[in-house]
Tab-separated table of C-alpha atoms in Angstrom:
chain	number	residue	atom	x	y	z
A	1	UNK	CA	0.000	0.000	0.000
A	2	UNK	CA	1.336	3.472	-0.891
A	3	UNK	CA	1.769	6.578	1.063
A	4	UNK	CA	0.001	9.302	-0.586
A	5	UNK	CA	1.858	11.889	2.320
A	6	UNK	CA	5.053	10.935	0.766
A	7	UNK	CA	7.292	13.292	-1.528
A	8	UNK	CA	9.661	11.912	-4.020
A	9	UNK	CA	12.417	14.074	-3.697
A	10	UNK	CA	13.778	13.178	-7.225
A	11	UNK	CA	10.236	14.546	-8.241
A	12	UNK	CA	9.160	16.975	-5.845
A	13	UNK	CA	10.652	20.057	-7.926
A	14	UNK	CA	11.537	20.719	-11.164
A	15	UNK	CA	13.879	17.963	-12.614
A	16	UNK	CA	13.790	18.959	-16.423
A	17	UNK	CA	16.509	20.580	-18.606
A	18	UNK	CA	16.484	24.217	-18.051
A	19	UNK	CA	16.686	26.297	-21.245
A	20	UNK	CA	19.395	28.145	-21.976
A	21	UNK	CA	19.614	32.114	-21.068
A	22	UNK	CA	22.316	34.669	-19.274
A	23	UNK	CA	22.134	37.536	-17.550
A	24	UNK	CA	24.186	40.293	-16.195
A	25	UNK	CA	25.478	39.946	-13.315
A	26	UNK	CA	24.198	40.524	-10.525
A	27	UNK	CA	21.075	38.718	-12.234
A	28	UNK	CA	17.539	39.537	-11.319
A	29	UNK	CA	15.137	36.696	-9.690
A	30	UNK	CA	11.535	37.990	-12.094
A	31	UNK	CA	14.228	37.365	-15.169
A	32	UNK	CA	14.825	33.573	-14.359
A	33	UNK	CA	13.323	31.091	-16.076
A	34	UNK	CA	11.817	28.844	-14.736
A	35	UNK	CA	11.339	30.892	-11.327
A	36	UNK	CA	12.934	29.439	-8.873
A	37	UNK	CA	10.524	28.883	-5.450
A	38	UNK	CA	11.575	30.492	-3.074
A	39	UNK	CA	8.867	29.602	-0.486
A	40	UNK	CA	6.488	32.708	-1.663
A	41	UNK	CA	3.651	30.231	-1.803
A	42	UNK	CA	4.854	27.070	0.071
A	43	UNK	CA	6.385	28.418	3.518
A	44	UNK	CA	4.334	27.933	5.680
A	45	UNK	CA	5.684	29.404	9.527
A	46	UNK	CA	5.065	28.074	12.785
A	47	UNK	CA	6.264	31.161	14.876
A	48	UNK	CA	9.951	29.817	15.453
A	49	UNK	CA	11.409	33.470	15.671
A	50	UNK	CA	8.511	35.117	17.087
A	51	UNK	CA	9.672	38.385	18.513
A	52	UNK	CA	13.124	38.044	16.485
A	53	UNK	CA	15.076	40.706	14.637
A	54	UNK	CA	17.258	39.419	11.354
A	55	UNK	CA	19.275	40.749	8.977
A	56	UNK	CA	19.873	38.792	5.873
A	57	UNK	CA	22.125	39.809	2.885
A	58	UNK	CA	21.480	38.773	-0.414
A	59	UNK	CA	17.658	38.967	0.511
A	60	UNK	CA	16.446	39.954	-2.759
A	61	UNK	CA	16.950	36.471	-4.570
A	62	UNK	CA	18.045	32.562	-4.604
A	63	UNK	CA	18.486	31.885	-0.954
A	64	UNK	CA	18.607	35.053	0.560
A	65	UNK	CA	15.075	35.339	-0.497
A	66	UNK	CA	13.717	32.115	0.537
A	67	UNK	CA	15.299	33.351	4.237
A	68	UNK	CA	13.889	36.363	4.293
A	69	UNK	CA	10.556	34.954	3.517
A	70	UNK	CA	10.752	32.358	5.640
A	71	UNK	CA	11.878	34.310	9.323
A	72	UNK	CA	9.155	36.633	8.301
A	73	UNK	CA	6.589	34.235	8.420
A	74	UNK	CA	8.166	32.685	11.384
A	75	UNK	CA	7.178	35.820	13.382
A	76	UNK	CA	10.410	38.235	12.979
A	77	UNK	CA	11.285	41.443	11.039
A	78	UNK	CA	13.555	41.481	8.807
A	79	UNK	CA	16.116	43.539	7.454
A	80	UNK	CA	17.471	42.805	3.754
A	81	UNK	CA	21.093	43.958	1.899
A	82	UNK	CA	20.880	43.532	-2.035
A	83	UNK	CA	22.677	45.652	-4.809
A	84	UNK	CA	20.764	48.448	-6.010
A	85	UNK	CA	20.412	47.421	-9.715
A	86	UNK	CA	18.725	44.080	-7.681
A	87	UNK	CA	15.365	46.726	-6.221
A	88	UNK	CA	12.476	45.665	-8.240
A	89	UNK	CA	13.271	42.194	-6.698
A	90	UNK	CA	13.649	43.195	-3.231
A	91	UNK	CA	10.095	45.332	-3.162
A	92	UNK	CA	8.849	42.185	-3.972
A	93	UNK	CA	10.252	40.563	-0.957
A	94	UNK	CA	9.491	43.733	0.923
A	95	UNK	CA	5.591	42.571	0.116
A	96	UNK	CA	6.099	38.999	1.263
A	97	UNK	CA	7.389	40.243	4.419
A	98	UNK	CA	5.122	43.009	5.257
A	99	UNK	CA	2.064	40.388	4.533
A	100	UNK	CA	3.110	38.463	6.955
A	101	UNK	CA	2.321	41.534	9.196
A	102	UNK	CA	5.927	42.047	9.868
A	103	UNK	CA	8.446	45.145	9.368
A	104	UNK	CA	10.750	44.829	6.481
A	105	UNK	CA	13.718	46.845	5.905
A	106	UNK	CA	15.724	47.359	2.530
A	107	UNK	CA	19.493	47.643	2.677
A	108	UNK	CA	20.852	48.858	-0.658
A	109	UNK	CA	24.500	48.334	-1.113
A	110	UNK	CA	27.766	46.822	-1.753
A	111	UNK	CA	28.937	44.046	0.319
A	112	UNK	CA	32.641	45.334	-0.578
A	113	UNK	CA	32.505	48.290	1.099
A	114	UNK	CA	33.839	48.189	4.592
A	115	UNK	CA	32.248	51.526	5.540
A	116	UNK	CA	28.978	49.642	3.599
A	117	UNK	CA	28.844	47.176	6.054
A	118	UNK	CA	28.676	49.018	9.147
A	119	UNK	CA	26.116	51.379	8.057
A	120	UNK	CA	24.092	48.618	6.802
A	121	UNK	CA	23.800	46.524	10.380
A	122	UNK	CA	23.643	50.145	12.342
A	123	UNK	CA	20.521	51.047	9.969
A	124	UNK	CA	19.007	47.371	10.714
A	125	UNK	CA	19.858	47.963	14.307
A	126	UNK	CA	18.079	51.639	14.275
A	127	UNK	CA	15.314	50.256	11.920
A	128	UNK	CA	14.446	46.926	13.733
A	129	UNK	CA	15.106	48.032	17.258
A	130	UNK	CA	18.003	45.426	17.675
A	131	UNK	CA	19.486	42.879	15.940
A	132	UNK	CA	18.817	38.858	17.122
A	133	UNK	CA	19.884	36.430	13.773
A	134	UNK	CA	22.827	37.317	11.250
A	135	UNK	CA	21.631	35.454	8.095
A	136	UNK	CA	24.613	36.108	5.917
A	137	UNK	CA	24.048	34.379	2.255
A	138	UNK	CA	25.145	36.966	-0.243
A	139	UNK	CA	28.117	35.551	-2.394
A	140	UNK	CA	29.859	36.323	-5.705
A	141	UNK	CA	31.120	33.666	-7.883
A	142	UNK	CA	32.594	33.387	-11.594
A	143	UNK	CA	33.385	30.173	-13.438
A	144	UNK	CA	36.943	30.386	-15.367
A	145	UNK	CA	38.327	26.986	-16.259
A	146	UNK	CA	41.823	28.572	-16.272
A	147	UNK	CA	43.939	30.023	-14.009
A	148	UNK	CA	45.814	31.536	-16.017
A	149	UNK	CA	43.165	33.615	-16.788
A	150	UNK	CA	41.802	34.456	-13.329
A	151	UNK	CA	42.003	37.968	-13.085
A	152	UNK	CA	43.506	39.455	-9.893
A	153	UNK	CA	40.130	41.809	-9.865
A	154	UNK	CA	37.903	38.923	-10.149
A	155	UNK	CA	40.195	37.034	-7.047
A	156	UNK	CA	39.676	39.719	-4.822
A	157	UNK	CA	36.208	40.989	-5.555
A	158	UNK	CA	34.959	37.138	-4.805
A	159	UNK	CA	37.575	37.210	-1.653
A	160	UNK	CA	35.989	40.550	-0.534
A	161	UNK	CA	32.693	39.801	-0.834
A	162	UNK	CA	32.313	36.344	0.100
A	163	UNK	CA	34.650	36.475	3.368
A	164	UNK	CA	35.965	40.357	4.162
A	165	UNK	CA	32.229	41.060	4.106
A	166	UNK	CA	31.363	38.455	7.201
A	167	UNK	CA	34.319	39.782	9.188
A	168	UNK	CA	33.359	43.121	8.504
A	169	UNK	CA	29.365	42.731	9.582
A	170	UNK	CA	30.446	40.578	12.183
A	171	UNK	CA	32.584	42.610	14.066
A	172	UNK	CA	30.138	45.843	13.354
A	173	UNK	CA	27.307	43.335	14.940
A	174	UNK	CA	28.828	42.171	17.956
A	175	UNK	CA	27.835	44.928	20.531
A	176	UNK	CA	24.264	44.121	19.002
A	177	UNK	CA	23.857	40.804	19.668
A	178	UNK	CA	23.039	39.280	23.264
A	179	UNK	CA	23.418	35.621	24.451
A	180	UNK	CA	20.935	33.691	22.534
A	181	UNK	CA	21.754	35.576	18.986
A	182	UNK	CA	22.481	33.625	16.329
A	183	UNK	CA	25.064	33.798	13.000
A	184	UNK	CA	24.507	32.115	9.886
A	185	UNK	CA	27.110	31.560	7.428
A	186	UNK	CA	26.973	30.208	3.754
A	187	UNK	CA	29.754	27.981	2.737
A	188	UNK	CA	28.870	25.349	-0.507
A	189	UNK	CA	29.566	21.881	-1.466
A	190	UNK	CA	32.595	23.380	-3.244
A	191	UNK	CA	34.472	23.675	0.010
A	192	UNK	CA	34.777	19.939	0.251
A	193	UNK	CA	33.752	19.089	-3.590
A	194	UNK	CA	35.551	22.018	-5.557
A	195	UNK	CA	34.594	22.575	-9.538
A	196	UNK	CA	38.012	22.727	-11.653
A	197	UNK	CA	36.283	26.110	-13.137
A	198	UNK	CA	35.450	27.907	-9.713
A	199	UNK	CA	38.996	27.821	-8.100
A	200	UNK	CA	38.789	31.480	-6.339
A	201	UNK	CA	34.546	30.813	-5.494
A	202	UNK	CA	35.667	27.423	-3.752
A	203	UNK	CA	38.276	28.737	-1.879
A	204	UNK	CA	36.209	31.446	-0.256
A	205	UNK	CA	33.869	28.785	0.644
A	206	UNK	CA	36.715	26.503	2.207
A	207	UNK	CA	37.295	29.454	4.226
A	208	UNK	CA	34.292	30.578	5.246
A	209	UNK	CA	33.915	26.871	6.870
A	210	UNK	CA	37.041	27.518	8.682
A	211	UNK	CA	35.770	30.987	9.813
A	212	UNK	CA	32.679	29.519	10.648
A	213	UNK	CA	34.234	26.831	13.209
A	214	UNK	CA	36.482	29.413	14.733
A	215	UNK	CA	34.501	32.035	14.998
A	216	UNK	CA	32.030	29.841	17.174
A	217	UNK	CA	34.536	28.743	19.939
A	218	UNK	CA	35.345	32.533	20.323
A	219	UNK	CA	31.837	33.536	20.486
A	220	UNK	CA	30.326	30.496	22.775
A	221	UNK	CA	30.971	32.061	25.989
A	222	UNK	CA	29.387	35.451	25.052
A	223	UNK	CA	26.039	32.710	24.389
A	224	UNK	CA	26.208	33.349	20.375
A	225	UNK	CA	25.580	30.581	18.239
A	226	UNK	CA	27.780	30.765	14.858
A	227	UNK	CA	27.047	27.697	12.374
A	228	UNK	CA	26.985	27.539	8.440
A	229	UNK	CA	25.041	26.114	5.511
A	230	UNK	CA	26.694	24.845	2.876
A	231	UNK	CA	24.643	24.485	-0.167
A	232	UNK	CA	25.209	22.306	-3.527
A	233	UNK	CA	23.580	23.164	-6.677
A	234	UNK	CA	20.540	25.419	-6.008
A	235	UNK	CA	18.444	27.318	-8.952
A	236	UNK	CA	19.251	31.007	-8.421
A	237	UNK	CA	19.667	34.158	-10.426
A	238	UNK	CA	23.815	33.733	-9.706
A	239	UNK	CA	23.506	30.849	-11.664
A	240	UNK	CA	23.071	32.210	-15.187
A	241	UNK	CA	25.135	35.417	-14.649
A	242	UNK	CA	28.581	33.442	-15.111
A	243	UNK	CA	28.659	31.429	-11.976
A	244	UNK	CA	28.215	28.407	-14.395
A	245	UNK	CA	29.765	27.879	-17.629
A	246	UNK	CA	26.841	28.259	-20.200
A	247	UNK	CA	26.738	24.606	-21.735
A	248	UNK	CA	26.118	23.431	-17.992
A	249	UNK	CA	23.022	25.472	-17.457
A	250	UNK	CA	20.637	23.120	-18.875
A	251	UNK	CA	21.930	19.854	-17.092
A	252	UNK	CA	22.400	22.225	-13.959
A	253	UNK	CA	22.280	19.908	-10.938
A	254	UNK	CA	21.523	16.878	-12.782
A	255	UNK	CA	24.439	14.968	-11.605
A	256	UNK	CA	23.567	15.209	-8.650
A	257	UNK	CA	22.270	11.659	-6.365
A	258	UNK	CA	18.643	13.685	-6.314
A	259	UNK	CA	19.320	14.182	-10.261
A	260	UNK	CA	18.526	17.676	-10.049
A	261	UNK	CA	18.835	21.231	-8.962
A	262	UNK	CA	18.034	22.019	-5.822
A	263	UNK	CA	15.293	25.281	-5.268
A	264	UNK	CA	15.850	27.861	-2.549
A	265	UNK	CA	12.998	26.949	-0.171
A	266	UNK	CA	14.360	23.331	0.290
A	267	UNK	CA	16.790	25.798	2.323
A	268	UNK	CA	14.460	27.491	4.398
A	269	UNK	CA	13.898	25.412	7.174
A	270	UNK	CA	17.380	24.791	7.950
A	271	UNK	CA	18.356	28.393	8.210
A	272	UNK	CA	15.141	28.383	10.606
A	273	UNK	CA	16.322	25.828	12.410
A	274	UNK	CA	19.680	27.542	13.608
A	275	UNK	CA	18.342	30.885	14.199
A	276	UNK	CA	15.825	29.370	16.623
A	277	UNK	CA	16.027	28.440	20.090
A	278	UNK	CA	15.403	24.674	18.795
A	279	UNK	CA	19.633	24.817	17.957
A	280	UNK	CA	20.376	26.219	21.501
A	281	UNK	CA	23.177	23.230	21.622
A	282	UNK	CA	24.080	23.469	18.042
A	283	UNK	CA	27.169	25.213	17.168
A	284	UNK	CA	30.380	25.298	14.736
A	285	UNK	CA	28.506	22.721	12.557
A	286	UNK	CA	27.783	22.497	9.002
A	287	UNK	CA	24.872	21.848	7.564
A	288	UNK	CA	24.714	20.514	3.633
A	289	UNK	CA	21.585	20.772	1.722
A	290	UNK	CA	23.510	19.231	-1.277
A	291	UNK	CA	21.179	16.720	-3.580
A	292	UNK	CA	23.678	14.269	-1.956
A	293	UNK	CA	26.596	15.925	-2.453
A	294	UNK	CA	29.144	14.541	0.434
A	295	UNK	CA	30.472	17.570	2.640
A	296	UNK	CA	32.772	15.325	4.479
């Protein structure tokens, strides 16, 4: 006798060819095609963060998005950091929060900018009234299959704004955050599984799990959780704005064991999970949401 509960996850999302298409980077979420679900219709909350304050960069799109969305429906406000030319995808997240009946802030601005990152978590401080959960997602990454090639701009922009950029917010969150707070992290299947075309993307991944680990003995006796996600292939605007070389885009996440892409709100729950009180003993751990993908 079947279970008619039960959810193929081979099957559950889309697990077709994607067509081909490109975009500009940064890439814009209403452009993608198909869109990628990030929980808009299928979060449903259970008041995990009720009370909570969060800031979240890269909450316009791909994960970031499917954060944002979800801590606003578990019952917190929420404070999001995109690029500018990425607006017309954060008002729409700006909605999705505010119909949950909770305050949303929007964060324009470049993760590269040290002076950036202060303002940005002392305007989510002043906006929000305090600051409880450090989702930090937002991430640059360029394929080049040869190193040779690897432009010392590229290396240090994807350096910059995949690690710099946590220090940075980090240390300008610090006085903000009492016992209890929490700090997310996003590291990738790369930092244990790297691509032969994303050298400088994996690296800052590899680090960032590093960062992650140490960070959290430093900040366990001040009662501050630190742990990270580590995602594998997941459907997102980055993806067709060079992150991926452009014959991989419709096979994207196919060889995975799942056999397909992963979509942002498969995500959601886990970022949840360690921004609630229900990972009071969790930290310095690494979560993979992979398809299978082995992050040991």
């Amino acid at each position: 006798m079947s279970n008619s509960s039960l959810n193929n996850p081979l099957k559950k999302y889309f697990n077709q060819d994607y067509p081909s298409q490109s975009q500009t980077e940064p890439g814009l979420e209403s452009n993608l095609i198909p869109k990628p679900d990030a929980g808009e219709k299928s979060y449903q909350g259970s008041d995990q963060l009720r009370g909570r304050k969060a800031l979240v960069t890269g909450g316009d799109s791909g994960i970031g998005r499917a954060v944002a969305i979800a801590y606003a429906r578990e019952g917190a406000d929420v404070a999001i950091n995109y690029l500018p030319s990425e607006q017309s995808d954060a008002e729409e997240v700006k909605k999705y929060i505010e119909d949950t009946g909770r305050k949303a802030v929007l964060i324009p601005g470049d993760l590269k900018s040290e002076t950036f990152n202060q303002k940005m978590v002392e305007k989510a401080v002043e906006e929000l009234g305090g600051l409880d959960i450090l989702a930090l997602v937002a991430g640059k990454q360029q394929a080049e299959a040869d190193i040779t090639q690897l432009a010392t701009q590229q290396l240090e922009e994807t350096f910059i704004t995949n690690v710099f950029s946590i220090f940075w917010t980090v240390k300008a969150a610090l006085q903000y955050l009492e016992p209890g707070a929490a700090i997310i992290t996003t590291s990738s299947i790369q930092a244990y599984k790297p691509s032969p075309f994303l050298l400088d993307y994996a690296a800052t991944k590899g680090a960032i799990h590093t960062l992650t680990q140490g960070l959290s003995q430093q900040l366990a006796s001040k009662g501050v959780r630190v742990n990270t996600v580590a995602p594998g292939p997941i459907w997102t605007p980055l993806q067709v704005t060079g992150a991926q070389p452009q014959e991989i885009i419709p096979s994207f996440g196919q060889n995975t064991p799942l056999k397909r892409a992963g979509q942002p709100v498969e995500l959601s729950s886990v970022y949840v999970f360690l921004a609630s009180d229900k990972a009071s003993y969790v930290t310095g751990q690494t979560y993979g949401v992979t398809g299978g993908g082995l992050t040991n």
